[in-house]
GROMACS .gro file of C-alpha atoms in nm:
model
   78
    1UNK     CA    1   0.000   0.000   0.000
    2UNK     CA    2   0.133   0.344  -0.092
    3UNK     CA    3   0.198   0.608   0.170
    4UNK     CA    4  -0.032   0.909   0.183
    5UNK     CA    5   0.136   1.221   0.047
    6UNK     CA    6   0.105   1.510   0.296
    7UNK     CA    7  -0.052   1.820   0.144
    8UNK     CA    8   0.111   2.080   0.373
    9UNK     CA    9   0.366   1.924   0.612
   10UNK     CA   10   0.491   2.132   0.907
   11UNK     CA   11   0.862   2.114   0.815
   12UNK     CA   12   0.895   2.008   0.449
   13UNK     CA   13   1.258   2.123   0.441
   14UNK     CA   14   1.359   1.831   0.666
   15UNK     CA   15   1.265   1.559   0.416
   16UNK     CA   16   1.353   1.466   0.058
   17UNK     CA   17   1.031   1.425  -0.141
   18UNK     CA   18   1.188   1.261  -0.449
   19UNK     CA   19   1.067   0.905  -0.387
   20UNK     CA   20   0.861   0.695  -0.146
   21UNK     CA   21   1.146   0.660   0.106
   22UNK     CA   22   1.103   1.018   0.241
   23UNK     CA   23   1.465   1.026   0.361
   24UNK     CA   24   1.594   1.291   0.602
   25UNK     CA   25   1.743   1.581   0.403
   26UNK     CA   26   2.093   1.516   0.540
   27UNK     CA   27   2.085   1.139   0.480
   28UNK     CA   28   1.969   1.059   0.126
   29UNK     CA   29   1.949   0.681   0.081
   30UNK     CA   30   1.803   0.642  -0.268
   31UNK     CA   31   2.075   0.817  -0.468
   32UNK     CA   32   1.821   1.061  -0.608
   33UNK     CA   33   2.095   1.316  -0.665
   34UNK     CA   34   2.311   1.528  -0.443
   35UNK     CA   35   2.029   1.755  -0.327
   36UNK     CA   36   1.691   1.680  -0.180
   37UNK     CA   37   1.375   1.718  -0.385
   38UNK     CA   38   1.155   1.997  -0.252
   39UNK     CA   39   0.790   1.949  -0.156
   40UNK     CA   40   0.543   2.116  -0.398
   41UNK     CA   41   0.429   2.348  -0.115
   42UNK     CA   42   0.785   2.487  -0.096
   43UNK     CA   43   0.790   2.564  -0.468
   44UNK     CA   44   0.430   2.667  -0.542
   45UNK     CA   45   0.289   2.778  -0.205
   46UNK     CA   46   0.042   2.623   0.036
   47UNK     CA   47  -0.236   2.612  -0.224
   48UNK     CA   48  -0.031   2.403  -0.469
   49UNK     CA   49  -0.290   2.123  -0.475
   50UNK     CA   50  -0.586   2.350  -0.560
   51UNK     CA   51  -0.678   2.351  -0.930
   52UNK     CA   52  -0.685   2.691  -1.093
   53UNK     CA   53  -0.465   2.948  -1.263
   54UNK     CA   54  -0.106   2.826  -1.241
   55UNK     CA   55   0.028   3.110  -1.452
   56UNK     CA   56   0.017   2.911  -1.776
   57UNK     CA   57  -0.086   3.070  -2.103
   58UNK     CA   58  -0.405   2.945  -2.264
   59UNK     CA   59  -0.360   2.685  -2.537
   60UNK     CA   60  -0.445   2.814  -2.882
   61UNK     CA   61  -0.647   2.564  -3.085
   62UNK     CA   62  -0.707   2.583  -3.458
   63UNK     CA   63  -0.843   2.363  -3.734
   64UNK     CA   64  -0.575   2.475  -3.983
   65UNK     CA   65  -0.293   2.241  -4.084
   66UNK     CA   66   0.062   2.374  -4.083
   67UNK     CA   67   0.250   2.309  -4.406
   68UNK     CA   68   0.620   2.290  -4.314
   69UNK     CA   69   0.734   2.281  -4.677
   70UNK     CA   70   0.550   2.600  -4.768
   71UNK     CA   71   0.820   2.825  -4.622
   72UNK     CA   72   1.116   2.636  -4.777
   73UNK     CA   73   1.265   2.732  -5.116
   74UNK     CA   74   1.207   2.480  -5.397
   75UNK     CA   75   1.575   2.377  -5.421
   76UNK     CA   76   1.595   2.298  -5.047
   77UNK     CA   77   1.399   1.975  -5.092
   78UNK     CA   78   1.650   1.820  -5.336
   0.00000   0.00000   0.00000
C-alpha cells in the first residue's frame, strides 16, 4: 500500500520528497541526486494542490494544418 502524500507538512525542508522513502534531508538513501527534492508546497505555495490558474498561457487551438514545406525554397527539398 502506498503512503499518503502530505498536502502541507509542518517542516517540508527536513525531508527529501523525491521518492517513497522520504529520507531525512541530510541522509539521502536512494541516490536521487546530491540535493533533496523539494515538496510542492515549498515551490508553489500552500495552495499548490488546488486547481486553478497556475500562470500558464491558454492553449491556442485551430483547425488549420501547418505546411512545413510552404516556407522552404524549392531547391531545399532536393
